[in-house]
PDB file of C-alpha atoms in Angstrom:
ATOM      1  CA  ASP R1002       0.112  -0.527   0.036  1.00 61.00           C
ATOM      2  CA  ALA R1003       1.060   3.184  -0.642  1.00 81.00           C
ATOM      3  CA  GLY R1004       2.071   5.538   2.470  1.00 94.00           C
ATOM      4  CA  VAL R1005       1.418   9.478   2.509  1.00 97.00           C
ATOM      5  CA  THR R1006       2.402  10.732  -0.826  1.00 97.00           C
ATOM      6  CA  GLN R1007       3.198  14.799  -0.854  1.00 98.00           C
ATOM      7  CA  SER R1008       3.985  17.384  -3.275  1.00 97.00           C
ATOM      8  CA  PRO R1009       6.467  18.852  -4.911  1.00 97.00           C
ATOM      9  CA  THR R1010       8.943  17.809  -2.945  1.00 97.00           C
ATOM     10  CA  HIS R1011      11.279  20.954  -2.848  1.00 97.00           C
ATOM     11  CA  LEU R1012       9.732  24.945  -3.712  1.00 96.00           C
ATOM     12  CA  ILE R1013      11.002  27.904  -4.381  1.00 98.00           C
ATOM     13  CA  LYS R1014       8.668  31.155  -3.783  1.00 98.00           C
ATOM     14  CA  THR R1015       8.689  35.228  -4.180  1.00 98.00           C
ATOM     15  CA  ARG R1016       7.696  36.830  -0.378  1.00 98.00           C
ATOM     16  CA  GLY R1017       4.231  37.953  -2.262  1.00 98.00           C
ATOM     17  CA  GLN R1018       3.550  35.137  -3.893  1.00 98.00           C
ATOM     18  CA  GLN R1019       1.637  32.105  -3.424  1.00 98.00           C
ATOM     19  CA  VAL R1020       1.702  28.251  -2.713  1.00 98.00           C
ATOM     20  CA  THR R1021       0.062  25.408  -3.224  1.00 98.00           C
ATOM     21  CA  LEU R1022       0.674  21.658  -1.079  1.00 98.00           C
ATOM     22  CA  ARG R1023      -1.262  18.568  -1.905  1.00 98.00           C
ATOM     23  CA  CYS R1024      -1.431  15.621   0.010  1.00 98.00           C
ATOM     24  CA  SER R1025      -3.212  12.171  -0.317  1.00 97.00           C
ATOM     25  CA  PRO R1026      -3.861  10.384   2.026  1.00 96.00           C
ATOM     26  CA  ILE R1027      -3.458   6.624   2.956  1.00 95.00           C
ATOM     27  CA  SER R1028      -6.101   4.198   0.788  1.00 94.00           C
ATOM     28  CA  GLY R1029      -9.450   3.792   3.676  1.00 90.00           C
ATOM     29  CA  HIS R1030      -7.828   7.073   5.927  1.00 92.00           C
ATOM     30  CA  LYS R1031     -10.590   9.355   6.330  1.00 92.00           C
ATOM     31  CA  SER R1032      -8.482  12.153   8.265  1.00 92.00           C
ATOM     32  CA  VAL R1033      -6.057  14.731   7.285  1.00 94.00           C
ATOM     33  CA  SER R1034      -4.329  16.813   9.128  1.00 95.00           C
ATOM     34  CA  TRP R1035      -1.269  20.258   8.612  1.00 97.00           C
ATOM     35  CA  TYR R1036       1.880  20.833   9.509  1.00 97.00           C
ATOM     36  CA  GLN R1037       4.843  23.469   9.806  1.00 98.00           C
ATOM     37  CA  GLN R1038       8.193  22.602  11.319  1.00 97.00           C
ATOM     38  CA  VAL R1039      10.658  24.779  11.318  1.00 95.00           C
ATOM     39  CA  LEU R1040      14.016  23.525  10.832  1.00 91.00           C
ATOM     40  CA  GLY R1041      15.495  22.382  14.845  1.00 90.00           C
ATOM     41  CA  GLN R1042      11.237  22.205  16.429  1.00 93.00           C
ATOM     42  CA  GLY R1043       8.888  20.187  16.860  1.00 95.00           C
ATOM     43  CA  PRO R1044       5.623  19.917  13.679  1.00 96.00           C
ATOM     44  CA  GLN R1045       3.186  22.808  14.734  1.00 96.00           C
ATOM     45  CA  PHE R1046      -0.332  21.878  14.234  1.00 94.00           C
ATOM     46  CA  ILE R1047      -1.974  24.324  10.836  1.00 96.00           C
ATOM     47  CA  PHE R1048      -5.180  22.695   9.988  1.00 93.00           C
ATOM     48  CA  GLN R1049      -7.128  19.028  10.097  1.00 92.00           C
ATOM     49  CA  TYR R1050      -9.548  17.686   7.438  1.00 93.00           C
ATOM     50  CA  TYR R1051     -12.262  14.241   8.319  1.00 90.00           C
ATOM     51  CA  GLU R1052     -14.828  13.928   5.371  1.00 89.00           C
ATOM     52  CA  LYS R1053     -14.381  17.309   4.067  1.00 90.00           C
ATOM     53  CA  GLU R1054     -15.301  18.956   7.354  1.00 91.00           C
ATOM     54  CA  GLU R1055     -12.548  21.526   9.139  1.00 91.00           C
ATOM     55  CA  ARG R1056     -12.324  19.814  12.624  1.00 88.00           C
ATOM     56  CA  GLY R1057      -9.389  22.157  13.669  1.00 87.00           C
ATOM     57  CA  ARG R1058      -7.037  24.840  13.237  1.00 90.00           C
ATOM     58  CA  GLY R1059      -4.136  25.658  14.771  1.00 90.00           C
ATOM     59  CA  ASN R1060      -2.406  29.394  15.627  1.00 91.00           C
ATOM     60  CA  PHE R1061      -1.433  30.715  11.912  1.00 96.00           C
ATOM     61  CA  PRO R1062      -2.748  33.236  10.360  1.00 97.00           C
ATOM     62  CA  ASP R1063      -5.979  33.720   7.890  1.00 97.00           C
ATOM     63  CA  ARG R1064      -3.023  33.925   4.533  1.00 98.00           C
ATOM     64  CA  PHE R1065      -3.078  29.511   5.084  1.00 98.00           C
ATOM     65  CA  SER R1066      -6.106  28.265   4.485  1.00 97.00           C
ATOM     66  CA  ALA R1067      -6.391  24.359   3.430  1.00 97.00           C
ATOM     67  CA  ARG R1068      -8.911  22.160   1.977  1.00 97.00           C
ATOM     68  CA  GLN R1069     -10.614  18.282   1.106  1.00 97.00           C
ATOM     69  CA  PHE R1070     -11.759  16.687  -2.158  1.00 96.00           C
ATOM     70  CA  PRO R1071     -14.182  13.772  -1.650  1.00 95.00           C
ATOM     71  CA  ASN R1072     -11.065  11.519  -2.524  1.00 94.00           C
ATOM     72  CA  TYR R1073      -9.745  12.270   0.608  1.00 95.00           C
ATOM     73  CA  SER R1074      -6.703  13.976  -0.625  1.00 97.00           C
ATOM     74  CA  SER R1075      -6.481  17.249   0.671  1.00 98.00           C
ATOM     75  CA  GLU R1076      -4.008  21.071  -0.076  1.00 98.00           C
ATOM     76  CA  LEU R1077      -3.289  24.241   1.814  1.00 98.00           C
ATOM     77  CA  ASN R1078      -2.520  27.358   0.231  1.00 98.00           C
ATOM     78  CA  VAL R1079      -0.824  30.039   2.225  1.00 98.00           C
ATOM     79  CA  ASN R1080      -0.958  33.178   0.151  1.00 98.00           C
ATOM     80  CA  ALA R1081       1.809  36.904   0.048  1.00 98.00           C
ATOM     81  CA  LEU R1082       4.260  34.065   1.609  1.00 98.00           C
ATOM     82  CA  LEU R1083       6.960  35.729   3.885  1.00 98.00           C
ATOM     83  CA  LEU R1084      10.248  34.618   4.698  1.00 98.00           C
ATOM     84  CA  GLY R1085       8.899  33.254   8.105  1.00 97.00           C
ATOM     85  CA  ASP R1086       6.660  30.398   5.553  1.00 98.00           C
ATOM     86  CA  SER R1087      10.232  28.780   4.890  1.00 98.00           C
ATOM     87  CA  ALA R1088       9.573  25.466   6.412  1.00 97.00           C
ATOM     88  CA  LEU R1089       8.863  21.893   6.202  1.00 97.00           C
ATOM     89  CA  TYR R1090       5.046  21.471   5.548  1.00 98.00           C
ATOM     90  CA  LEU R1091       4.089  17.995   6.599  1.00 98.00           C
ATOM     91  CA  CYS R1092       0.934  16.128   5.437  1.00 97.00           C
ATOM     92  CA  ALA R1093      -0.409  13.087   8.212  1.00 96.00           C
ATOM     93  CA  SER R1094      -3.681  10.570   7.794  1.00 94.00           C
ATOM     94  CA  SER R1095      -4.760   8.963   9.641  1.00 90.00           C
ATOM     95  CA  ARG R1096      -8.574   6.428  10.052  1.00 85.00           C
ATOM     96  CA  ARG R1097      -9.910   8.471  12.754  1.00 77.00           C
ATOM     97  CA  THR R1098      -9.366  11.680  14.208  1.00 73.00           C
ATOM     98  CA  GLN R1099      -8.919  10.926  17.688  1.00 73.00           C
ATOM     99  CA  ASP R1100      -6.360   8.446  20.002  1.00 69.00           C
ATOM    100  CA  THR R1101      -4.306   6.887  16.588  1.00 79.00           C
ATOM    101  CA  GLU R1102      -1.338   7.145  14.987  1.00 87.00           C
ATOM    102  CA  ALA R1103      -1.285   9.817  12.111  1.00 91.00           C
ATOM    103  CA  PHE R1104       1.485   8.371   9.079  1.00 94.00           C
ATOM    104  CA  PHE R1105       3.044  11.570   8.157  1.00 96.00           C
ATOM    105  CA  GLY R1106       4.169  11.972   3.943  1.00 97.00           C
ATOM    106  CA  GLN R1107       7.672  12.492   3.826  1.00 96.00           C
ATOM    107  CA  GLY R1108       7.039  16.602   4.358  1.00 97.00           C
ATOM    108  CA  THR R1109       7.375  19.094   1.254  1.00 98.00           C
ATOM    109  CA  ARG R1110      10.430  21.918   1.590  1.00 97.00           C
ATOM    110  CA  LEU R1111       9.386  25.900   1.171  1.00 98.00           C
ATOM    111  CA  THR R1112      11.811  28.202   0.861  1.00 98.00           C
ATOM    112  CA  VAL R1113      10.639  31.953   0.731  1.00 98.00           C
ATOM    113  CA  VAL R1114      13.856  34.454  -1.037  1.00 97.00           C
TER     114      VAL R1114
ATOM    115  CA  SER Y 511      -2.577  26.276  26.200  1.00 67.00           C
ATOM    116  CA  GLN Y 512      -0.489  22.851  27.182  1.00 72.00           C
ATOM    117  CA  LYS Y 513       2.641  22.734  26.600  1.00 83.00           C
ATOM    118  CA  ILE Y 514       6.087  20.044  25.876  1.00 90.00           C
ATOM    119  CA  GLU Y 515       8.681  20.249  27.101  1.00 92.00           C
ATOM    120  CA  GLN Y 516      11.651  17.799  25.847  1.00 94.00           C
ATOM    121  CA  ASN Y 517      15.149  17.809  26.555  1.00 84.00           C
ATOM    122  CA  SER Y 518      17.204  19.869  23.493  1.00 78.00           C
ATOM    123  CA  GLU Y 519      20.343  18.949  24.169  1.00 86.00           C
ATOM    124  CA  ALA Y 520      21.345  15.438  22.334  1.00 91.00           C
ATOM    125  CA  LEU Y 521      22.119  12.401  24.296  1.00 95.00           C
ATOM    126  CA  ASN Y 522      24.856  10.694  22.721  1.00 96.00           C
ATOM    127  CA  ILE Y 523      25.673   7.120  23.902  1.00 96.00           C
ATOM    128  CA  GLN Y 524      27.444   3.840  23.268  1.00 97.00           C
ATOM    129  CA  GLU Y 525      25.982   0.929  21.070  1.00 97.00           C
ATOM    130  CA  GLY Y 526      24.128  -1.585  23.924  1.00 97.00           C
ATOM    131  CA  LYS Y 527      23.496   1.106  26.471  1.00 97.00           C
ATOM    132  CA  THR Y 528      20.203   2.626  27.094  1.00 97.00           C
ATOM    133  CA  ALA Y 529      18.568   5.018  26.273  1.00 97.00           C
ATOM    134  CA  THR Y 530      15.918   6.958  27.888  1.00 97.00           C
ATOM    135  CA  LEU Y 531      14.563  10.344  26.265  1.00 97.00           C
ATOM    136  CA  THR Y 532      11.825  12.341  29.036  1.00 97.00           C
ATOM    137  CA  CYS Y 533       9.026  14.647  27.964  1.00 96.00           C
ATOM    138  CA  ASN Y 534       7.372  16.757  29.990  1.00 95.00           C
ATOM    139  CA  TYR Y 535       4.274  18.608  30.208  1.00 92.00           C
ATOM    140  CA  THR Y 536       2.144  20.928  31.732  1.00 87.00           C
ATOM    141  CA  ASN Y 537      -1.656  21.388  32.476  1.00 77.00           C
ATOM    142  CA  TYR Y 538      -3.844  18.710  31.837  1.00 74.00           C
ATOM    143  CA  SER Y 539      -3.118  15.233  31.851  1.00 74.00           C
ATOM    144  CA  PRO Y 540      -4.021  13.872  27.876  1.00 81.00           C
ATOM    145  CA  ALA Y 541      -5.918  10.763  27.355  1.00 80.00           C
ATOM    146  CA  TYR Y 542      -2.855   9.286  25.308  1.00 87.00           C
ATOM    147  CA  LEU Y 543       0.820  10.481  24.322  1.00 90.00           C
ATOM    148  CA  GLN Y 544       2.777   9.016  20.889  1.00 93.00           C
ATOM    149  CA  TRP Y 545       6.358   8.732  20.397  1.00 97.00           C
ATOM    150  CA  TYR Y 546       7.548   9.023  17.374  1.00 97.00           C
ATOM    151  CA  ARG Y 547      10.856   9.153  15.050  1.00 98.00           C
ATOM    152  CA  GLN Y 548      12.256  11.466  12.737  1.00 98.00           C
ATOM    153  CA  ASP Y 549      14.781  10.846  10.977  1.00 96.00           C
ATOM    154  CA  PRO Y 550      16.997  14.745   8.846  1.00 93.00           C
ATOM    155  CA  GLY Y 551      14.666  15.550   5.951  1.00 90.00           C
ATOM    156  CA  ARG Y 552      11.969  12.950   6.287  1.00 93.00           C
ATOM    157  CA  GLY Y 553       8.181  13.973   8.086  1.00 96.00           C
ATOM    158  CA  PRO Y 554       7.851  11.841  11.414  1.00 97.00           C
ATOM    159  CA  VAL Y 555       7.317   7.359  11.712  1.00 97.00           C
ATOM    160  CA  PHE Y 556       5.001   7.321  14.780  1.00 95.00           C
ATOM    161  CA  LEU Y 557       6.128   4.324  17.293  1.00 97.00           C
ATOM    162  CA  LEU Y 558       3.960   4.583  19.517  1.00 96.00           C
ATOM    163  CA  LEU Y 559       1.158   5.299  22.011  1.00 93.00           C
ATOM    164  CA  ILE Y 560       0.521   5.472  25.065  1.00 93.00           C
ATOM    165  CA  ARG Y 561      -3.285   5.561  27.000  1.00 89.00           C
ATOM    166  CA  GLU Y 562      -3.181   7.585  30.848  1.00 86.00           C
ATOM    167  CA  ASN Y 563      -4.409   4.032  32.432  1.00 88.00           C
ATOM    168  CA  GLU Y 564      -1.523   2.594  31.244  1.00 91.00           C
ATOM    169  CA  LYS Y 565       1.319   2.705  32.980  1.00 87.00           C
ATOM    170  CA  GLU Y 566       3.835   1.140  30.603  1.00 95.00           C
ATOM    171  CA  LYS Y 567       4.096  -0.282  27.197  1.00 96.00           C
ATOM    172  CA  ARG Y 568       6.329  -1.950  25.181  1.00 96.00           C
ATOM    173  CA  LYS Y 569       7.373  -3.150  21.414  1.00 95.00           C
ATOM    174  CA  GLU Y 570      10.453  -4.674  20.436  1.00 96.00           C
ATOM    175  CA  ARG Y 571      13.429  -2.605  22.471  1.00 97.00           C
ATOM    176  CA  LEU Y 572      11.482  -0.076  22.906  1.00 98.00           C
ATOM    177  CA  LYS Y 573       9.318   1.036  26.537  1.00 98.00           C
ATOM    178  CA  VAL Y 574       7.467   4.231  26.962  1.00 98.00           C
ATOM    179  CA  THR Y 575       5.923   5.461  31.178  1.00 97.00           C
ATOM    180  CA  PHE Y 576       3.293   7.361  31.499  1.00 93.00           C
ATOM    181  CA  ASP Y 577       2.931   8.652  34.685  1.00 91.00           C
ATOM    182  CA  THR Y 578       0.029  11.051  35.255  1.00 88.00           C
ATOM    183  CA  THR Y 579       1.696  13.042  38.197  1.00 89.00           C
ATOM    184  CA  LEU Y 580       4.520  13.614  37.437  1.00 92.00           C
ATOM    185  CA  LYS Y 581       2.837  14.885  33.927  1.00 91.00           C
ATOM    186  CA  GLN Y 582       5.460  12.798  32.720  1.00 93.00           C
ATOM    187  CA  SER Y 583       6.085  10.474  29.773  1.00 95.00           C
ATOM    188  CA  LEU Y 584       9.869   8.440  29.582  1.00 97.00           C
ATOM    189  CA  PHE Y 585      11.057   6.998  26.165  1.00 97.00           C
ATOM    190  CA  HIS Y 586      13.867   4.404  27.016  1.00 98.00           C
ATOM    191  CA  ILE Y 587      15.594   2.471  23.606  1.00 98.00           C
ATOM    192  CA  THR Y 588      17.771  -0.745  25.013  1.00 97.00           C
ATOM    193  CA  ALA Y 589      20.303  -1.810  23.632  1.00 97.00           C
ATOM    194  CA  SER Y 590      20.313   0.343  20.846  1.00 97.00           C
ATOM    195  CA  GLN Y 591      21.889   0.463  17.684  1.00 97.00           C
ATOM    196  CA  PRO Y 592      23.943   3.330  15.087  1.00 97.00           C
ATOM    197  CA  ALA Y 593      21.033   3.328  13.798  1.00 98.00           C
ATOM    198  CA  ASP Y 594      19.008   3.677  16.481  1.00 98.00           C
ATOM    199  CA  SER Y 595      20.186   7.544  16.002  1.00 98.00           C
ATOM    200  CA  ALA Y 596      17.547   9.862  14.961  1.00 97.00           C
ATOM    201  CA  THR Y 597      15.908  12.414  16.877  1.00 97.00           C
ATOM    202  CA  TYR Y 598      12.728  11.697  19.090  1.00 98.00           C
ATOM    203  CA  LEU Y 599       9.408  13.621  19.287  1.00 97.00           C
ATOM    204  CA  CYS Y 600       6.771  13.580  21.726  1.00 96.00           C
ATOM    205  CA  ALA Y 601       3.135  14.267  20.667  1.00 94.00           C
ATOM    206  CA  LEU Y 602      -0.179  14.596  22.453  1.00 89.00           C
ATOM    207  CA  ASP Y 603      -3.243  15.977  22.241  1.00 79.00           C
ATOM    208  CA  TYR Y 604      -4.283  19.772  21.797  1.00 64.00           C
ATOM    209  CA  SER Y 605      -7.200  19.743  23.830  1.00 60.00           C
ATOM    210  CA  SER Y 606      -9.126  17.104  25.127  1.00 53.00           C
ATOM    211  CA  ASN Y 607      -9.438  14.668  22.268  1.00 53.00           C
ATOM    212  CA  THR Y 608      -9.500  16.664  19.601  1.00 60.00           C
ATOM    213  CA  GLY Y 609      -6.587  14.673  17.617  1.00 67.00           C
ATOM    214  CA  LYS Y 610      -4.164  17.650  17.409  1.00 81.00           C
ATOM    215  CA  LEU Y 611      -0.712  16.909  17.727  1.00 87.00           C
ATOM    216  CA  ILE Y 612       0.852  19.152  19.652  1.00 89.00           C
ATOM    217  CA  PHE Y 613       4.147  18.039  20.593  1.00 94.00           C
ATOM    218  CA  GLY Y 614       7.622  18.253  21.698  1.00 94.00           C
ATOM    219  CA  GLN Y 615      11.139  20.380  20.018  1.00 95.00           C
ATOM    220  CA  GLY Y 616      12.638  16.648  20.104  1.00 96.00           C
ATOM    221  CA  THR Y 617      15.315  14.930  21.302  1.00 96.00           C
ATOM    222  CA  THR Y 618      18.738  13.570  19.238  1.00 97.00           C
ATOM    223  CA  LEU Y 619      19.844  10.991  20.093  1.00 97.00           C
ATOM    224  CA  GLN Y 620      23.067   9.723  18.641  1.00 97.00           C
ATOM    225  CA  VAL Y 621      24.171   6.116  19.715  1.00 97.00           C
ATOM    226  CA  LYS Y 622      28.276   5.743  18.927  1.00 96.00           C
ATOM    227  CA  PRO Y 623      29.214   2.129  17.966  1.00 94.00           C
TER     228      PRO Y 623
END
């Protein structure tokens, strides 16, 4: 079975631009969460989606948005990029929303210049 | 809000010894706590989940304890090997049973042959 897949793996953007990151969960997993990981820190929660509905949002500005599609894949959008948005963006899928292990993708390395 | 603290200093041990990593949290006690392994440039990989009514859990050479009085979890790797060298992350639910994980900053373990 394929694991969680994210695309692209690396991305370089200019300040002020917009970016879309994509995630395909493990087959059968209905919950997708997004995390931002800055170098030397643990992942920080951004969004959780379950059955196409937003179930939770972390402490991130409105420039960050996401959605989940009928096939449970997900996109994370970031508008008006700042240098501080440079990070590894991780997608995790799970069978349910809580009390269960999360399976992470390899991440998308975003660099804002 | 809930906070997690892991030892930010790297842990260096000799092959064959037992590595012990610490995770301390504040505020309420979570219903469960998880440990993940992360290699450089990769997404975290789930290792163990321990629930509040479980004092200890084992998986092969791994052992996790959960002390809700001390608000602490200990993660042990027995008979450590150089292949165990990685960053280990502690994670728990952001608020009661929402499935939104918050992570510690991770502890880097280096096992020397």
